[in-house]
GROMACS .gro file of C-alpha atoms in nm:
model
  241
    1MET     CA    1   1.969  -0.630  -2.056
    2GLU     CA    2   1.806  -0.421  -1.786
    3VAL     CA    3   1.925  -0.231  -1.480
    4ILE     CA    4   1.703  -0.194  -1.172
    5THR     CA    5   1.758   0.101  -0.937
    6LEU     CA    6   1.698   0.063  -0.564
    7GLN     CA    7   1.654   0.389  -0.370
    8VAL     CA    8   1.654   0.331   0.006
    9GLY     CA    9   1.606   0.626   0.236
   10HIS     CA   10   1.495   0.987   0.220
   11PHE     CA   11   1.826   1.136   0.106
   12ALA     CA   12   1.866   0.852  -0.143
   13ASN     CA   13   1.528   0.936  -0.295
   14HIS     CA   14   1.627   1.302  -0.330
   15VAL     CA   15   1.936   1.189  -0.525
   16GLY     CA   16   1.720   0.947  -0.721
   17ALA     CA   17   1.470   1.218  -0.812
   18HIS     CA   18   1.749   1.426  -0.967
   19PHE     CA   19   1.881   1.117  -1.148
   20TRP     CA   20   1.545   1.038  -1.307
   21ASN     CA   21   1.484   1.402  -1.397
   22PHE     CA   22   1.817   1.403  -1.576
   23GLN     CA   23   1.732   1.081  -1.759
   24ASP     CA   24   1.396   1.227  -1.864
   25GLU     CA   25   1.557   1.545  -1.999
   26SER     CA   26   1.827   1.344  -2.177
   27ALA     CA   27   1.572   1.114  -2.342
   28ALA     CA   28   1.361   1.409  -2.453
   29HIS     CA   29   1.665   1.583  -2.603
   30GLU     CA   30   1.772   1.269  -2.794
   31GLU     CA   31   1.419   1.227  -2.927
   32LEU     CA   32   1.428   1.580  -3.069
   33GLU     CA   33   1.770   1.516  -3.219
   34GLU     CA   34   1.654   1.175  -3.350
   35ASP     CA   35   1.953   1.020  -3.174
   36ASP     CA   36   1.903   0.655  -3.071
   37SER     CA   37   2.254   0.589  -2.949
   38VAL     CA   38   2.133   0.533  -2.591
   39ASP     CA   39   1.905   0.242  -2.510
   40TYR     CA   40   1.671   0.382  -2.244
   41SER     CA   41   1.483   0.052  -2.217
   42ARG     CA   42   1.761  -0.062  -1.985
   43LEU     CA   43   1.652   0.189  -1.722
   44PHE     CA   44   1.288   0.233  -1.826
   45GLN     CA   45   0.999   0.004  -1.906
   46CYS     CA   46   0.753   0.093  -2.180
   47VAL     CA   47   0.393   0.039  -2.073
   48GLU     CA   48   0.067   0.130  -2.248
   49VAL     CA   49  -0.177   0.347  -2.055
   50GLN     CA   50  -0.512   0.411  -2.228
   51GLY     CA   51  -0.352   0.345  -2.565
   52VAL     CA   52  -0.057   0.577  -2.504
   53ALA     CA   53   0.297   0.444  -2.463
   54THR     CA   54   0.450   0.560  -2.135
   55TRP     CA   55   0.803   0.507  -2.005
   56ARG     CA   56   0.827   0.411  -1.638
   57PRO     CA   57   1.154   0.382  -1.443
   58ARG     CA   58   1.275   0.039  -1.337
   59VAL     CA   59   1.303   0.146  -0.976
   60LEU     CA   60   1.204   0.052  -0.625
   61SER     CA   61   1.183   0.349  -0.389
   62ILE     CA   62   1.176   0.284  -0.013
   63ASP     CA   63   1.116   0.562   0.236
   64ARG     CA   64   0.954   0.642   0.567
   65LYS     CA   65   0.578   0.658   0.609
   66GLY     CA   66   0.449   0.988   0.472
   67ALA     CA   67   0.774   1.081   0.297
   68SER     CA   68   0.624   1.054  -0.053
   69GLY     CA   69   0.419   1.369   0.004
   70ALA     CA   70   0.112   1.440  -0.206
   71THR     CA   71   0.216   1.189  -0.472
   72ALA     CA   72   0.170   0.897  -0.233
   73HIS     CA   73   0.192   0.631  -0.504
   74GLY     CA   74   0.230   0.365  -0.240
   75ALA     CA   75  -0.117   0.436  -0.098
   76VAL     CA   76  -0.445   0.299  -0.225
   77VAL     CA   77  -0.578   0.550  -0.475
   78THR     CA   78  -0.925   0.412  -0.544
   79THR     CA   79  -1.188   0.645  -0.402
   80ASN     CA   80  -1.562   0.663  -0.380
   81GLY     CA   81  -1.785   0.953  -0.467
   82ASP     CA   82  -1.711   1.171  -0.163
   83GLY     CA   83  -1.333   1.131  -0.192
   84ALA     CA   84  -1.298   0.877   0.090
   85ARG     CA   85  -1.099   0.565   0.016
   86ASP     CA   86  -1.307   0.261  -0.071
   87ASP     CA   87  -1.088   0.036   0.143
   88GLU     CA   88  -1.147   0.222   0.469
   89GLU     CA   89  -1.455   0.028   0.575
   90VAL     CA   90  -1.280  -0.299   0.497
   91ALA     CA   91  -0.975  -0.190   0.695
   92VAL     CA   92  -1.189  -0.109   1.000
   93GLN     CA   93  -1.361  -0.444   0.978
   94ASN     CA   94  -1.026  -0.623   0.960
   95LEU     CA   95  -0.922  -0.458   1.290
   96HIS     CA   96  -1.199  -0.634   1.480
   97THR     CA   97  -1.072  -0.922   1.694
   98ASP     CA   98  -1.228  -1.171   1.929
   99SER     CA   99  -1.080  -0.982   2.223
  100TRP     CA  100  -1.251  -0.651   2.136
  101ASP     CA  101  -1.619  -0.605   2.059
  102GLY     CA  102  -1.640  -0.230   2.115
  103GLN     CA  103  -1.662   0.046   1.854
  104LEU     CA  104  -1.371   0.136   1.633
  105GLU     CA  105  -1.297   0.487   1.513
  106LEU     CA  106  -1.102   0.558   1.195
  107LEU     CA  107  -0.877   0.865   1.211
  108ARG     CA  108  -0.764   0.989   0.871
  109SER     CA  109  -0.491   1.244   0.815
  110GLU     CA  110  -0.556   1.545   0.597
  111VAL     CA  111  -0.472   1.522   0.227
  112VAL     CA  112  -0.137   1.683   0.148
  113PRO     CA  113  -0.179   1.942  -0.131
  114LYS     CA  114   0.021   1.885  -0.448
  115HIS     CA  115   0.315   2.106  -0.528
  116PRO     CA  116   0.235   2.357  -0.806
  117PHE     CA  117   0.501   2.193  -1.022
  118GLN     CA  118   0.322   1.860  -1.001
  119VAL     CA  119  -0.011   2.026  -1.080
  120ASP     CA  120   0.139   2.182  -1.393
  121LEU     CA  121   0.298   1.854  -1.495
  122GLU     CA  122  -0.040   1.681  -1.483
  123ALA     CA  123  -0.202   1.957  -1.684
  124GLU     CA  124   0.080   1.996  -1.933
  125ALA     CA  125  -0.094   1.799  -2.208
  126LEU     CA  126  -0.465   1.877  -2.222
  127GLU     CA  127  -0.719   1.655  -2.396
  128ASP     CA  128  -0.766   1.904  -2.680
  129GLY     CA  129  -0.393   1.894  -2.755
  130GLU     CA  130  -0.318   2.236  -2.608
  131GLN     CA  131   0.020   2.245  -2.433
  132ARG     CA  132   0.047   2.421  -2.100
  133GLY     CA  133   0.405   2.531  -2.040
  134ILE     CA  134   0.609   2.453  -1.730
  135LYS     CA  135   0.730   2.763  -1.547
  136SER     CA  136   1.091   2.837  -1.466
  137SER     CA  137   1.252   2.707  -1.145
  138ALA     CA  138   1.259   3.060  -1.005
  139GLU     CA  139   0.881   3.091  -1.042
  140TYR     CA  140   0.825   2.771  -0.846
  141SER     CA  141   1.071   2.881  -0.572
  142PHE     CA  142   1.177   2.520  -0.520
  143GLY     CA  143   1.423   2.616  -0.250
  144GLU     CA  144   1.138   2.747  -0.035
  145THR     CA  145   0.841   2.534  -0.136
  146VAL     CA  146   0.977   2.179  -0.176
  147ARG     CA  147   0.868   1.955   0.112
  148THR     CA  148   0.994   1.621  -0.017
  149TRP     CA  149   1.161   1.460  -0.317
  150SER     CA  150   0.837   1.385  -0.499
  151ASP     CA  151   0.754   1.756  -0.525
  152TYR     CA  152   1.007   1.805  -0.807
  153LEU     CA  153   1.013   1.455  -0.959
  154LYS     CA  154   0.925   1.473  -1.329
  155VAL     CA  155   0.870   1.108  -1.409
  156GLN     CA  156   0.568   0.912  -1.284
  157LEU     CA  157   0.635   0.621  -1.049
  158PRO     CA  158   0.373   0.344  -1.047
  159ARG     CA  159   0.241   0.222  -0.713
  160ARG     CA  160   0.442  -0.101  -0.733
  161SER     CA  161   0.763   0.102  -0.742
  162VAL     CA  162   0.719   0.277  -0.406
  163TYR     CA  163   0.714   0.136  -0.054
  164GLU     CA  164   0.674   0.332   0.266
  165LEU     CA  165   0.779   0.169   0.593
  166GLU     CA  166   0.466   0.115   0.801
  167ARG     CA  167   0.628   0.149   1.145
  168VAL     CA  168   0.868   0.433   1.071
  169HIS     CA  169   0.703   0.773   1.022
  170HIS     CA  170   0.873   1.062   0.844
  171GLY     CA  171   0.968   1.341   1.082
  172ILE     CA  172   0.845   1.145   1.387
  173SER     CA  173   1.019   0.809   1.426
  174PRO     CA  174   1.395   0.833   1.492
  175PHE     CA  175   1.503   0.512   1.311
  176ALA     CA  176   1.856   0.634   1.380
  177PHE     CA  177   2.064   0.316   1.386
  178TYR     CA  178   2.177   0.065   1.126
  179PHE     CA  179   2.067  -0.233   1.334
  180GLU     CA  180   1.708  -0.101   1.352
  181GLY     CA  181   1.689  -0.155   0.980
  182LEU     CA  182   1.828  -0.507   1.012
  183GLU     CA  183   1.545  -0.583   1.256
  184MET     CA  184   1.288  -0.514   0.983
  185ARG     CA  185   1.172  -0.872   0.976
  186GLY     CA  186   0.847  -1.054   0.917
  187GLN     CA  187   0.567  -0.926   0.698
  188GLU     CA  188   0.723  -0.590   0.620
  189GLU     CA  189   1.048  -0.744   0.497
  190GLU     CA  190   0.851  -0.982   0.276
  191GLU     CA  191   0.647  -0.694   0.131
  192ILE     CA  192   0.967  -0.509   0.041
  193LEU     CA  193   1.125  -0.818  -0.115
  194ASP     CA  194   0.803  -0.896  -0.306
  195LYS     CA  195   0.819  -0.551  -0.468
  196ALA     CA  196   1.184  -0.608  -0.554
  197ARG     CA  197   1.104  -0.947  -0.706
  198ARG     CA  198   0.827  -0.785  -0.908
  199GLN     CA  199   1.080  -0.548  -1.065
  200VAL     CA  200   1.302  -0.845  -1.153
  201GLU     CA  201   1.010  -1.031  -1.311
  202LEU     CA  202   0.948  -0.733  -1.543
  203CYS     CA  203   1.300  -0.771  -1.687
  204ASP     CA  204   1.391  -0.999  -1.979
  205GLN     CA  205   1.754  -1.031  -1.869
  206LEU     CA  206   1.862  -0.843  -1.559
  207GLU     CA  207   2.219  -0.715  -1.589
  208ALA     CA  208   2.273  -0.521  -1.269
  209LEU     CA  209   2.133  -0.344  -0.965
  210GLN     CA  210   2.207   0.022  -0.903
  211VAL     CA  211   2.166   0.094  -0.532
  212ILE     CA  212   2.138   0.440  -0.377
  213TYR     CA  213   2.095   0.427  -0.001
  214ASP     CA  214   2.123   0.624   0.322
  215MET     CA  215   2.414   0.506   0.537
  216GLN     CA  216   2.360   0.718   0.846
  217ASP     CA  217   2.039   0.564   0.983
  218GLY     CA  218   1.825   0.252   0.985
  219MET     CA  219   1.789   0.262   0.607
  220GLY     CA  220   2.143   0.125   0.589
  221GLY     CA  221   2.014  -0.188   0.758
  222VAL     CA  222   1.719  -0.210   0.518
  223SER     CA  223   1.966  -0.184   0.231
  224GLU     CA  224   2.165  -0.470   0.379
  225LEU     CA  225   1.853  -0.690   0.379
  226LEU     CA  226   1.801  -0.611   0.013
  227MET     CA  227   2.162  -0.680  -0.078
  228ARG     CA  228   2.156  -1.014   0.104
  229TRP     CA  229   1.846  -1.106  -0.096
  230ALA     CA  230   2.014  -0.997  -0.421
  231LYS     CA  231   2.328  -1.205  -0.349
  232GLU     CA  232   2.117  -1.512  -0.275
  233GLU     CA  233   1.874  -1.490  -0.566
  234MET     CA  234   2.087  -1.308  -0.827
  235PRO     CA  235   2.452  -1.399  -0.753
  236LYS     CA  236   2.571  -1.325  -1.105
  237SER     CA  237   2.411  -0.985  -1.151
  238GLY     CA  238   2.625  -0.673  -1.110
  239LYS     CA  239   2.584  -0.444  -0.808
  240PHE     CA  240   2.670  -0.075  -0.826
  241LEU     CA  241   2.645   0.098  -0.485
   0.00000   0.00000   0.00000
């Protein structure tokens, strides 16, 4: 029986990052102690990546555009030889309409550098088996260097688990009111609900939803849309807010 976590909003994702870091540390400790009293498959899904079993959180993270930082799992990651995204040319072509036959120019933001902690996490296990240690918190100076919640997140979130609102940009768009989130209708609402449904489909028997959300801005309205969907499609599942 599985539990899906919904993290809606920037502050909620900060709380969620600490929650998943704690779960990761707890699972590692119990593995060393050979203690199997806790069933982590309720919160995590075991997937095989290149022949190696990997545990991924059963989570859907929703935030503003650009709030995922350098680990923008929600973005297309396929690149061509020069580092440009393969989908850029297709995206430009899709912008052409019958009412505009002029030239289109693609403006691309600069790549956000990864936090040193994330760089060390990726290099922790080298191909030759050599282990590269993680530094202490003081050496990373998290209090001064962290830009967003993904900078200190230990677990890897797959692309399907993260959604960034297309029309609400981090640090730019106000999105200050509950009712602005309720107005998130149309294609964007469906994309969010499709990602939530995908998480449900990956469960054998969903027991409950754990919801962490921001109440002080439009993310409260987005959370309401998700809860309405959950009540309609999963009336018997538990909800922990």
